[in-house]
Tab-separated table of C-alpha atoms and ligand atoms in Angstrom:
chain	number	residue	atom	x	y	z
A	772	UNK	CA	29.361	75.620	-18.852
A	773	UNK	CA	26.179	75.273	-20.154
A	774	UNK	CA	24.890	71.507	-21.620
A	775	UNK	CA	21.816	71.446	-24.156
A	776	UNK	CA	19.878	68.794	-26.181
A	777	UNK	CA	19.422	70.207	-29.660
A	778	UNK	CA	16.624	69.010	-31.787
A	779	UNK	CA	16.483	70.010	-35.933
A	780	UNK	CA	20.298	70.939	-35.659
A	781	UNK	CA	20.642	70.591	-39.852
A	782	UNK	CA	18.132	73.311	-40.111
A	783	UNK	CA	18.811	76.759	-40.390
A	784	UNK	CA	18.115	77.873	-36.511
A	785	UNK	CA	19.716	74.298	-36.051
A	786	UNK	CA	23.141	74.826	-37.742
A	787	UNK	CA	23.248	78.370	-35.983
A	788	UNK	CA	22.968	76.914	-32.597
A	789	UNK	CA	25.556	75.125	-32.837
A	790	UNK	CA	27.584	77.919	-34.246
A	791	UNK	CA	26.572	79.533	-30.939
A	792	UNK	CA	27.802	76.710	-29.207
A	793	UNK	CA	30.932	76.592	-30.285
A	794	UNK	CA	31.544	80.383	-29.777
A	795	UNK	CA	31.033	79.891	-25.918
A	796	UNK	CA	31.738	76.210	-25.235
A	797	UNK	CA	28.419	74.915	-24.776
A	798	UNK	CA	28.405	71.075	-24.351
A	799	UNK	CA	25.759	69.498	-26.871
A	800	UNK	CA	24.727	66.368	-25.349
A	801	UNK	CA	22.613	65.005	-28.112
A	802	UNK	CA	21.364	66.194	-31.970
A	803	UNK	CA	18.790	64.820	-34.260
A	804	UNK	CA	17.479	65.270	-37.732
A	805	UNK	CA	14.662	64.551	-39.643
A	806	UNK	CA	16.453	63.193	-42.642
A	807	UNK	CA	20.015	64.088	-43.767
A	808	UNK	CA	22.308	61.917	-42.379
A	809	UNK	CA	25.511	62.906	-44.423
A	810	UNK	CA	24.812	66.473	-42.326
A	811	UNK	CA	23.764	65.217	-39.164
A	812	UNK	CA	26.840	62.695	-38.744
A	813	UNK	CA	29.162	65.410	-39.909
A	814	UNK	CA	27.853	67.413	-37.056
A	815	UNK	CA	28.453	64.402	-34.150
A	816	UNK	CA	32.040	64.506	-35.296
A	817	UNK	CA	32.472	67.840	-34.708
A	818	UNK	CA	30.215	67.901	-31.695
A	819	UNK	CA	30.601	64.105	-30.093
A	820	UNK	CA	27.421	64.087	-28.420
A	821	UNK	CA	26.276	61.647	-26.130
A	822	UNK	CA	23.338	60.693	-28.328
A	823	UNK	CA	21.846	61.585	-31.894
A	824	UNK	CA	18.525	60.612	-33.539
A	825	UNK	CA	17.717	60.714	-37.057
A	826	UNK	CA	13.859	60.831	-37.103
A	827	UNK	CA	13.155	58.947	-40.870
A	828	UNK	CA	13.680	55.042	-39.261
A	829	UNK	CA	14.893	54.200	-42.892
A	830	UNK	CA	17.943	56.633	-42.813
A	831	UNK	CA	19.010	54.635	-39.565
A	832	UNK	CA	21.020	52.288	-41.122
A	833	UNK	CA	23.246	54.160	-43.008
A	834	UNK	CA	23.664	56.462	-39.972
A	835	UNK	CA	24.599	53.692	-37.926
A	836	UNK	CA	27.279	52.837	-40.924
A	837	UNK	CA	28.322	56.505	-40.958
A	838	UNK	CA	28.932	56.625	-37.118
A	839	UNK	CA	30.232	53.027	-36.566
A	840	UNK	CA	33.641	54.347	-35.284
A	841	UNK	CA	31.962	56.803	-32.856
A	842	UNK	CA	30.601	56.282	-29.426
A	843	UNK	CA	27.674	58.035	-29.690
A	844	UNK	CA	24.515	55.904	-29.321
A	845	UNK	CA	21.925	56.221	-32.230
A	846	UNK	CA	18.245	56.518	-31.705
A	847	UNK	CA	15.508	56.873	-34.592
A	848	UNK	CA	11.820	57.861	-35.284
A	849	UNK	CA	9.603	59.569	-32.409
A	850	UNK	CA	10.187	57.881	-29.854
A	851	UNK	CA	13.821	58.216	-29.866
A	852	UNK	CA	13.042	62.245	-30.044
A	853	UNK	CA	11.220	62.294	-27.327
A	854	UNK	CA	13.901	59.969	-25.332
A	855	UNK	CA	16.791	62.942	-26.691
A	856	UNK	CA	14.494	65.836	-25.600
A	857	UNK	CA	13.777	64.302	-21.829
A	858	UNK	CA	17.770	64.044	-21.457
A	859	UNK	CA	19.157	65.695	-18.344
A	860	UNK	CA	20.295	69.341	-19.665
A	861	UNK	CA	19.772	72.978	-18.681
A	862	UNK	CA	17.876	73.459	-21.626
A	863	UNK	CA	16.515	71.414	-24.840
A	864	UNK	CA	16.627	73.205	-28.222
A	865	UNK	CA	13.811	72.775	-30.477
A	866	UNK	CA	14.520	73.697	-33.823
A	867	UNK	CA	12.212	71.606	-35.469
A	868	UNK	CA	9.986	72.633	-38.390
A	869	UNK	CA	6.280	71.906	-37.880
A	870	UNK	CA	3.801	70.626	-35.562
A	871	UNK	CA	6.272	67.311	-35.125
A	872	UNK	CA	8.020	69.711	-32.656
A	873	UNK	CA	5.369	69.218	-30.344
A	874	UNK	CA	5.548	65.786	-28.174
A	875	UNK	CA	9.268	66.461	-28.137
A	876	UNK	CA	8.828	69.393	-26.523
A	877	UNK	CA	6.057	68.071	-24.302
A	878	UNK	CA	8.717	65.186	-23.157
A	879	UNK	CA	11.468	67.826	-22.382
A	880	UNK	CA	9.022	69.549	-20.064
A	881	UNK	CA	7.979	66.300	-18.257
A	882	UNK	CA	11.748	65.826	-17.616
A	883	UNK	CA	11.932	69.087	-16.019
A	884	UNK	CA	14.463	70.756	-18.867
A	885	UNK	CA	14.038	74.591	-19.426
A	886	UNK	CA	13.335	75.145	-23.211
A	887	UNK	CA	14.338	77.292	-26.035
A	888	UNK	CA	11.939	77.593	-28.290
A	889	UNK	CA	11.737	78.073	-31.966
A	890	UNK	CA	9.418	75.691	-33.019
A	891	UNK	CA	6.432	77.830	-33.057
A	892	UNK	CA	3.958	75.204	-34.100
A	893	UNK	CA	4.582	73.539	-30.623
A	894	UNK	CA	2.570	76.587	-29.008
A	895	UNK	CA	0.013	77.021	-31.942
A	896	UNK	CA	-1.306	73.460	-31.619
A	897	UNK	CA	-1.052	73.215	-28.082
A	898	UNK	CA	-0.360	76.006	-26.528
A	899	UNK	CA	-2.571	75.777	-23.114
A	900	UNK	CA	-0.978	72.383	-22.606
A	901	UNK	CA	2.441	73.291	-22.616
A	902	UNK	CA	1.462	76.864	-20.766
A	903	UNK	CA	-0.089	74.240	-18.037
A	904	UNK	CA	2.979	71.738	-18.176
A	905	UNK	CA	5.666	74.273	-17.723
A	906	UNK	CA	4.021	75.983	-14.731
A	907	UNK	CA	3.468	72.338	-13.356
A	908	UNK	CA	7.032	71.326	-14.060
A	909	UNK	CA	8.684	75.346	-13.287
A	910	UNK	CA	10.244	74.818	-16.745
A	911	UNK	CA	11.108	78.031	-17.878
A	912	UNK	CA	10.442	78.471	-22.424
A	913	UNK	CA	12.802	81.336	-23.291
A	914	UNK	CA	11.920	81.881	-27.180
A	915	UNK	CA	13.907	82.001	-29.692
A	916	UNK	CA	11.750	83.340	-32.005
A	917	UNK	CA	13.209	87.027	-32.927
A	918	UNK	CA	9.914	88.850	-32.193
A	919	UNK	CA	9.475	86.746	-29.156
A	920	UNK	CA	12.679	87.572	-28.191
A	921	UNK	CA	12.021	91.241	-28.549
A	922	UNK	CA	8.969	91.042	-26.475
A	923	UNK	CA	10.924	88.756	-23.334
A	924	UNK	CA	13.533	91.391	-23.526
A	925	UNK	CA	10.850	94.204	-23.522
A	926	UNK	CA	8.968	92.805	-20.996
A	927	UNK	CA	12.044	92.745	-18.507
A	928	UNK	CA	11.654	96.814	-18.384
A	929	UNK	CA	8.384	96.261	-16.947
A	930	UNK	CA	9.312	94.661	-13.676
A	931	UNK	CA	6.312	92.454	-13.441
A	932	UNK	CA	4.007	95.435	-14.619
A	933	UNK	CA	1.170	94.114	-17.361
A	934	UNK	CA	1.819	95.417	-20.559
A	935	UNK	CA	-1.273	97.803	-22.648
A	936	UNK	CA	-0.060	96.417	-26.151
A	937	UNK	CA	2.040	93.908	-27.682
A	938	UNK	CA	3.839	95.783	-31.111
A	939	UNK	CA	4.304	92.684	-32.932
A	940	UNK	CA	6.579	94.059	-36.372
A	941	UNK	CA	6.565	91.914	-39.511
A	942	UNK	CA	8.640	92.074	-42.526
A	943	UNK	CA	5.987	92.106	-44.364
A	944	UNK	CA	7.495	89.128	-47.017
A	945	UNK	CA	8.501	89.518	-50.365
A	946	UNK	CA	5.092	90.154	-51.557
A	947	UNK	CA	4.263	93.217	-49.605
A	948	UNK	CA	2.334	95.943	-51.422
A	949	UNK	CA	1.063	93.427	-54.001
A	950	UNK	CA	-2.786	93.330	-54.309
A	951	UNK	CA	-4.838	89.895	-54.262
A	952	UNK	CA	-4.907	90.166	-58.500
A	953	UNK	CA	-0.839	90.142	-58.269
A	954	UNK	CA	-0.720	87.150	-56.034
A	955	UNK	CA	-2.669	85.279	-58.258
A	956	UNK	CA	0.239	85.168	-60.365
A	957	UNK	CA	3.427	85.000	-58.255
A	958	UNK	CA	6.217	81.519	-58.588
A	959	UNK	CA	7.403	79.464	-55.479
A	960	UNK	CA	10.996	81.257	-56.679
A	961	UNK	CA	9.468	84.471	-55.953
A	962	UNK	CA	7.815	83.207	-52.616
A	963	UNK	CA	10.975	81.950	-51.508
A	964	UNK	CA	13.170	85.226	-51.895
A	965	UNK	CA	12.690	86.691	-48.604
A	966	UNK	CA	13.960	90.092	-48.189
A	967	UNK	CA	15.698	90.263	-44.876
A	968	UNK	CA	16.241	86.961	-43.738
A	969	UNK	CA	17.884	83.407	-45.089
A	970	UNK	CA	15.409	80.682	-43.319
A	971	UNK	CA	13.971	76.972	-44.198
A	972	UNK	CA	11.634	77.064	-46.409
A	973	UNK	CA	8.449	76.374	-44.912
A	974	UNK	CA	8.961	79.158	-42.899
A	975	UNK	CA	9.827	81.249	-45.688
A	976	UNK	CA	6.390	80.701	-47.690
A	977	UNK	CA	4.740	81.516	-43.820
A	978	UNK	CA	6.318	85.141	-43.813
A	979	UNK	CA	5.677	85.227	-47.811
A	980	UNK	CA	1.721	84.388	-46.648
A	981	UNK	CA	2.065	86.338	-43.630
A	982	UNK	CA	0.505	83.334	-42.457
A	983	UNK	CA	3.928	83.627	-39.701
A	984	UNK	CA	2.994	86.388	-37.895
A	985	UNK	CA	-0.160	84.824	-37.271
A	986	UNK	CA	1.451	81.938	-36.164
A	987	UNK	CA	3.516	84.207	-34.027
A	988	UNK	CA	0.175	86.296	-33.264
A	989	UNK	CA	-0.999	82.561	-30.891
A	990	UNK	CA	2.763	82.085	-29.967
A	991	UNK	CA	2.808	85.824	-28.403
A	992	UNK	CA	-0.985	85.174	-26.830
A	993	UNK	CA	0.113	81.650	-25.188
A	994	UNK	CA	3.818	82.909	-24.291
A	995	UNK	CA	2.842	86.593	-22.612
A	996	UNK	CA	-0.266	85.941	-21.649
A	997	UNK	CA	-1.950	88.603	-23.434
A	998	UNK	CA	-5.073	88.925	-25.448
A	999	UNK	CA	-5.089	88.817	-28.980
A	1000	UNK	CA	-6.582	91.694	-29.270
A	1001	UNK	CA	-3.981	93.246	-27.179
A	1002	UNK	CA	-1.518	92.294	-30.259
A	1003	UNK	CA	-1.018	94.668	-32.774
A	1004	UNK	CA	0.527	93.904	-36.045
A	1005	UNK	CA	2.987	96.244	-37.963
A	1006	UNK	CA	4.856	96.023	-40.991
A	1007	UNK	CA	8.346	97.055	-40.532
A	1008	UNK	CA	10.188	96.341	-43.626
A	1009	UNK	CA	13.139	96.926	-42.404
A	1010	UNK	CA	13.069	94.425	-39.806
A	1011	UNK	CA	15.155	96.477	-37.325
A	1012	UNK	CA	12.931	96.980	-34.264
A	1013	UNK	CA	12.247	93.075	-33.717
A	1014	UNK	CA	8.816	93.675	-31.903
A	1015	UNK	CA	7.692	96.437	-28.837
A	1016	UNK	CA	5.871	96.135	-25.582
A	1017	UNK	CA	3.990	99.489	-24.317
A	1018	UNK	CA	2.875	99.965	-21.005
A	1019	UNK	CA	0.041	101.691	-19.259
A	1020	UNK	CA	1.727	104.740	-18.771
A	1021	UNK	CA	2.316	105.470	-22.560
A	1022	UNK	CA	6.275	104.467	-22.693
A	1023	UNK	CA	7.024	101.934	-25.392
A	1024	UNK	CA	10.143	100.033	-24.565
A	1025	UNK	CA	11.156	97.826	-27.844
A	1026	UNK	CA	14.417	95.799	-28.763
A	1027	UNK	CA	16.411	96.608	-31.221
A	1028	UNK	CA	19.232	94.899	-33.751
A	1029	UNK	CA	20.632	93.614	-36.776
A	1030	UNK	CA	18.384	90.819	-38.156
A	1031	UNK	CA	20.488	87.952	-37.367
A	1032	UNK	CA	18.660	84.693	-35.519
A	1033	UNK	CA	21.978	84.134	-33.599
A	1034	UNK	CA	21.207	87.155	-31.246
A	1035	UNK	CA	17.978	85.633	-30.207
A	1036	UNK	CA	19.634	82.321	-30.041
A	1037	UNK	CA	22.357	82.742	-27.978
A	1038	UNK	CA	20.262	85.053	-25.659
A	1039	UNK	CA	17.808	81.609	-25.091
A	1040	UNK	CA	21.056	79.936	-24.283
A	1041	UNK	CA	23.078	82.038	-21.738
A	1042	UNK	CA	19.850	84.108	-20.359
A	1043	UNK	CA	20.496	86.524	-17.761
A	1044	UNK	CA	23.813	86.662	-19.391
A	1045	UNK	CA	24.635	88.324	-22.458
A	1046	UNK	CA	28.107	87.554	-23.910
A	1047	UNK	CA	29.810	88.857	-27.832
A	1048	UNK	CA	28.461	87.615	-30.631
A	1049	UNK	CA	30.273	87.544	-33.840
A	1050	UNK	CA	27.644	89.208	-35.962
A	1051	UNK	CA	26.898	92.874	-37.513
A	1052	UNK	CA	26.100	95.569	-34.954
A	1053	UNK	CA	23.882	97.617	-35.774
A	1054	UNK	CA	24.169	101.141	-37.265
A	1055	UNK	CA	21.171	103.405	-36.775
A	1056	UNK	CA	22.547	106.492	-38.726
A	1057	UNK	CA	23.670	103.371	-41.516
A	1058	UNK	CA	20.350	102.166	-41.834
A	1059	UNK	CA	19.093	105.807	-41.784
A	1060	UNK	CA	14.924	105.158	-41.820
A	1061	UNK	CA	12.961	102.828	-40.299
A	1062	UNK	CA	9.228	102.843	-41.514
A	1063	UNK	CA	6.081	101.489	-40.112
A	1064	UNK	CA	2.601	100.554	-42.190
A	1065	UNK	CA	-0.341	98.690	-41.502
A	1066	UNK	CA	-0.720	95.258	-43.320
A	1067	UNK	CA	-3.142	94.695	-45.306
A	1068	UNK	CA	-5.242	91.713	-44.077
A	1069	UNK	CA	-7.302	91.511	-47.080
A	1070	UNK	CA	-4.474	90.896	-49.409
A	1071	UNK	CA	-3.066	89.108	-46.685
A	1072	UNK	CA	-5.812	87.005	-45.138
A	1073	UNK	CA	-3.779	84.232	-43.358
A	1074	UNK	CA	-3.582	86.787	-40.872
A	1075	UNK	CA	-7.401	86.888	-40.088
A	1076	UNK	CA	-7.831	83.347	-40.143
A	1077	UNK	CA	-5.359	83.036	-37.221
A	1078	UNK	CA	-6.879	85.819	-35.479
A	1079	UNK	CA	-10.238	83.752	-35.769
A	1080	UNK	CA	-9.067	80.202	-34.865
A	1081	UNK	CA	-7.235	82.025	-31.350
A	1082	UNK	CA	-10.659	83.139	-31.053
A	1083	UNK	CA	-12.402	79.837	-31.162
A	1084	UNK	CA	-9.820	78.753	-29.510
A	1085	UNK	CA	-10.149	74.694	-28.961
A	1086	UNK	CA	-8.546	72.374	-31.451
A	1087	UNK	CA	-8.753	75.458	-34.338
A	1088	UNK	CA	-5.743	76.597	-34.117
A	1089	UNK	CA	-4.938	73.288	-34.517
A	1090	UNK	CA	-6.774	72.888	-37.664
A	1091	UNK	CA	-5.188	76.160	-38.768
A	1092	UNK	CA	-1.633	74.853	-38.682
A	1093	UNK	CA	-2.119	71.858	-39.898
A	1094	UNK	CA	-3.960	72.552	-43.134
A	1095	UNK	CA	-1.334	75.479	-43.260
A	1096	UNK	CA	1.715	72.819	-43.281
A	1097	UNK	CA	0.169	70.382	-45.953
A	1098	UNK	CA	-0.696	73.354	-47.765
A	1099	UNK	CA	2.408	74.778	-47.514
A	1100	UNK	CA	3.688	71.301	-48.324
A	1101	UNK	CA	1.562	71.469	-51.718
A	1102	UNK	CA	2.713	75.004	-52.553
A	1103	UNK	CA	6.113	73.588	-52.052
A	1104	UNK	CA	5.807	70.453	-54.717
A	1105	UNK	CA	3.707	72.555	-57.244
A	1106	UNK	CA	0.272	70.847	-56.295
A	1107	UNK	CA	-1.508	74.315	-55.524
A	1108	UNK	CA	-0.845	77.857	-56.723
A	1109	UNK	CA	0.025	80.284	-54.008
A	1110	UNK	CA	-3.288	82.038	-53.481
A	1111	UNK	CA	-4.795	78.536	-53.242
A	1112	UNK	CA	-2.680	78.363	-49.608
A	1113	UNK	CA	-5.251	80.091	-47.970
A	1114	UNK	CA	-8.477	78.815	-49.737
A	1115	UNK	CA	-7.557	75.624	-48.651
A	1116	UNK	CA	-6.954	76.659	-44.672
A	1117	UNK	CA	-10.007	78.451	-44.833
A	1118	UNK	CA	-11.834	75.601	-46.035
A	1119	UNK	CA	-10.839	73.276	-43.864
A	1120	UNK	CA	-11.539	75.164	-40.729
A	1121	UNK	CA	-14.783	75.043	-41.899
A	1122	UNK	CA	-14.791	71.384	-42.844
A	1123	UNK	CA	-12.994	69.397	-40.103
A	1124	UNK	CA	-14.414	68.299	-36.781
A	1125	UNK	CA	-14.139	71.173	-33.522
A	1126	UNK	CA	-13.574	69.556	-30.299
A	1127	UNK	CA	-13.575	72.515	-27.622
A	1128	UNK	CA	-10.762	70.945	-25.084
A	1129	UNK	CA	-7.446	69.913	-26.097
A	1130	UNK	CA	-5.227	66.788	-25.581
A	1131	UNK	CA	-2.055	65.361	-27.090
A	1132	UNK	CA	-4.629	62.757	-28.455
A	1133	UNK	CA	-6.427	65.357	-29.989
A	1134	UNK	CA	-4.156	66.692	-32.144
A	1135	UNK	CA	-2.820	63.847	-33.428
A	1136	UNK	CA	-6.307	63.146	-34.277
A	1137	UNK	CA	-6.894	66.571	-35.864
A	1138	UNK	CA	-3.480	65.700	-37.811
A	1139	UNK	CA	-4.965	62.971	-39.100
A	1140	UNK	CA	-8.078	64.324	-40.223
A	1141	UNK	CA	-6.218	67.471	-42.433
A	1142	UNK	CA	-4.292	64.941	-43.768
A	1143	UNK	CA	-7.180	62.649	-44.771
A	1144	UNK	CA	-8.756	65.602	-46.532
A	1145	UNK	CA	-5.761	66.805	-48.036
A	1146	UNK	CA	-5.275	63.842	-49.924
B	1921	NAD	P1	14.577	74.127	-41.416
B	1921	NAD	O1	13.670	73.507	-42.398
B	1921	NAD	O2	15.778	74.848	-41.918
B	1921	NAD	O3	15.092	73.025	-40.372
B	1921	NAD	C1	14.212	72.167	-39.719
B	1921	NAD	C2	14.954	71.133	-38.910
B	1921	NAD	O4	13.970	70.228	-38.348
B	1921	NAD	C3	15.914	70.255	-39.701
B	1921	NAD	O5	17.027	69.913	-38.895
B	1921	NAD	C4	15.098	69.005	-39.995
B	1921	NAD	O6	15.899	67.866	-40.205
B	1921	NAD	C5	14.276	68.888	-38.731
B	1921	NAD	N1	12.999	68.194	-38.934
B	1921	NAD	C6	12.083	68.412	-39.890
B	1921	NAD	N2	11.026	67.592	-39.755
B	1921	NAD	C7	11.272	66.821	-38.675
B	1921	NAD	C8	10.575	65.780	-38.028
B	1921	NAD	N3	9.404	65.325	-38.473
B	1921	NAD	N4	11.133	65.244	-36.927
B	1921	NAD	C9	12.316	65.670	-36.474
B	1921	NAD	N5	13.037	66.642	-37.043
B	1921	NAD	C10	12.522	67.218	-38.135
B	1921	NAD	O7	13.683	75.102	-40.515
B	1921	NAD	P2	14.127	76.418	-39.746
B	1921	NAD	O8	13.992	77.586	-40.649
B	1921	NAD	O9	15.390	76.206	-39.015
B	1921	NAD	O10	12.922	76.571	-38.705
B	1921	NAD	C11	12.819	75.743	-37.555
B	1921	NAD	C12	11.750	76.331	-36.632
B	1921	NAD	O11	12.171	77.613	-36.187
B	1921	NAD	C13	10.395	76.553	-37.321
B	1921	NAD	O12	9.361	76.317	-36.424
B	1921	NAD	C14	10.423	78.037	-37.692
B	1921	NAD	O13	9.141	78.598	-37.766
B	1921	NAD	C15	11.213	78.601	-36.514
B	1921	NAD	N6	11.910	79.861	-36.796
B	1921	NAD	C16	12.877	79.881	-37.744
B	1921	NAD	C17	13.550	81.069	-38.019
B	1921	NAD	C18	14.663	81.110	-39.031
B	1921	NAD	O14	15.308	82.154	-39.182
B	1921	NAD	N7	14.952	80.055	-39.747
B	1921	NAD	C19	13.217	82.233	-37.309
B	1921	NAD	C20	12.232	82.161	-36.340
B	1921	NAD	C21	11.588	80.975	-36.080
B	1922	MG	MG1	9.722	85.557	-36.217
């Protein structure tokens, strides 16, 4: 029996781990949240881990009066996240949304605790750390991430060979086909109808941007070791074929399946093994077509500003992801109108200060600084 650490367990990947976990018995050994205690305690009932931590400090209290006839011992704010993610376990969850995934992930791999990864921002911003610290460390990451999961899977067919190309297959959003005079005009309600897949919502406005598959453009580069310009993007709106690998010799192996995150999930967990699931399998002669298109990075031009700040490389990536969360943020409490979201990343890669190397320091620094200017 397997024993994790799960971090952002109220969140949608969150709440589906543990679905997974209770499917095959996996002992949870500690939760956390960032702030929704009524959730989070709910979930140590059902789960009685050995620890939880509820990130906001002033939501301790009442989780503390929540869990006062418990045993399990209650931790709070950043520190106590990164004390959760170092516990002994076969592997640490990160669910988390945003960058704020990143120390806790950098603490699991100091403690020598394999990783599952969702939290994509922890390889945008820092991405040649954690690459570093996990080879250090022999941590293995096994993503979560569907696409990700798609090219692991893929990659296994290779036997060690380097792959040509990296297929990397995006939804395309809800906005796909529009031109940049439609956008102009389209509501956070639209943005946050995705097609295919039921998700939190900064996420959601990412694959409504596209500004996710660049994000997932850097997580492919830093997890496969490829080039970016080994990483092709297609739009696949029927998000079937979850992302491809092709080798030298022409042969594209790809992975296939119904789009539901607990596949990729509960691979992460019980890797080599594969056990039932209770979700949808999937029908080919059902879903009857699949189609592929180009996107169109003018319309959509989050993607080229990813492509870019992988190229600089350095803190821009960075830079990218954080003006792309307190955009995202903004879009999210009406500030800004969606077309704004990638003015104002655009601008700011321009405007805040480049450092070449990269350090924990650093991007709490470069944090700091898109914050500042956000304002
Ligand atoms: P969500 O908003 O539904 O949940 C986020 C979780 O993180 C919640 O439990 C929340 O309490 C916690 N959290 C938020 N801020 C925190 C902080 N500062 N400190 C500690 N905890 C904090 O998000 P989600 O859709 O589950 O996405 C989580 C991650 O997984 C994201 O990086 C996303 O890009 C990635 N991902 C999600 C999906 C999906 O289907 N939802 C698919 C692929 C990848
Ligand atoms: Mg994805």
């Amino acid at each position: 029996m397997k024993e994790i650490v799960l971090l952002g367990s109220t969140g949608s990947i969150g709440t589906q781990t543990l679905q997974v976990a209770k499917l095959h018995n996996i002992k949870v050994k500690a939760l956390s949240a960032n702030s929704n205690v009524n959730l989070l305690a709910e979930q140590v009932r059902e789960f009685s881990p050995d620890f939880v931590c509820i990130y906001d400090k002033n939501k301790y209290e009442d989780l503390k009066l929540l869990l006062s006839d418990t045993d399990t011992k209650i931790l709070c704010g950043k520190e106590g996240l990164c004390e959760i993610s170092a516990i002994p376990c076969d592997i640490t969850v990160n669910a988390i949304v945003g960058m704020a995934g990143f120390m806790p992930t950098v603490s699991a791999i100091y403690a020598g605790n394999n990783i599952a990864l969702a939290n994509k921002e922890t390889l945008v911003v820092g991405g040649e750390i954690i690459k570093r610290l996990a080879k250090e460390k022999n941590v293995n990451i096994f993503p979560i991430d569907s696409e990700h999961s798609a090219i692991f899977q893929s990659l296994l067919a290779g036997q060690g060979n380097k792959p040509k190309k990296i297929i990397l297959t995006a939804s395309g959003g809800p906005f796909r086909g529009f031109s940049s005079e439609q956008l102009k005009s389209v509501t956070k309600e639209q943005a946050l109808r995705h097609p295919n897949w039921v998700m939190g919502a900064k996420i959601t406005i990412d694959s409504a941007t596209m500004m996710n598959k660049g994000l997932e453009l850097i997580e492919a580069v830093w997890l496969f070791d490829v080039l970016p310009e080994q990483i092709e993007i297609v739009v696949h709106p029927q998000s079937i074929l979850h992302s491809a690998v092709e080798y030298e010799d022409g042969s594209v192996i790809g992975q296939l399946g119904m789009p539901d995150m607990k596949i990729p999930i509960q691979l992460a967990l019980t890797y080599p093994e594969r056990f039932v699931t209770n979700t949808a399998h999937l029908s080919l002669t059902d879903i009857g077509s699949l189609t592929f298109e180009k996107p169109d990075e003018d319309v959509f031009s989050c993607i080229g500003l990813a492509r870019k700040a992988i190229r600089i490389g350095g803190n821009m990536p960075c830079i990218m992801n954080c003006a792309n969360e307190a955009a995202v943020d903004m879009f999210l409490k009406d500030k800004i109108k969606f077309y704004e979201i990638p003015e104002k990343i655009s601008f700011l890669m321009d405007k805040i200060r480049y450092t070449e190397t990269i350090s924990p320091e650093i991007i709490e620094q470069t944090e700091r600084e898109v914050k500042e200017q956000m304002k």
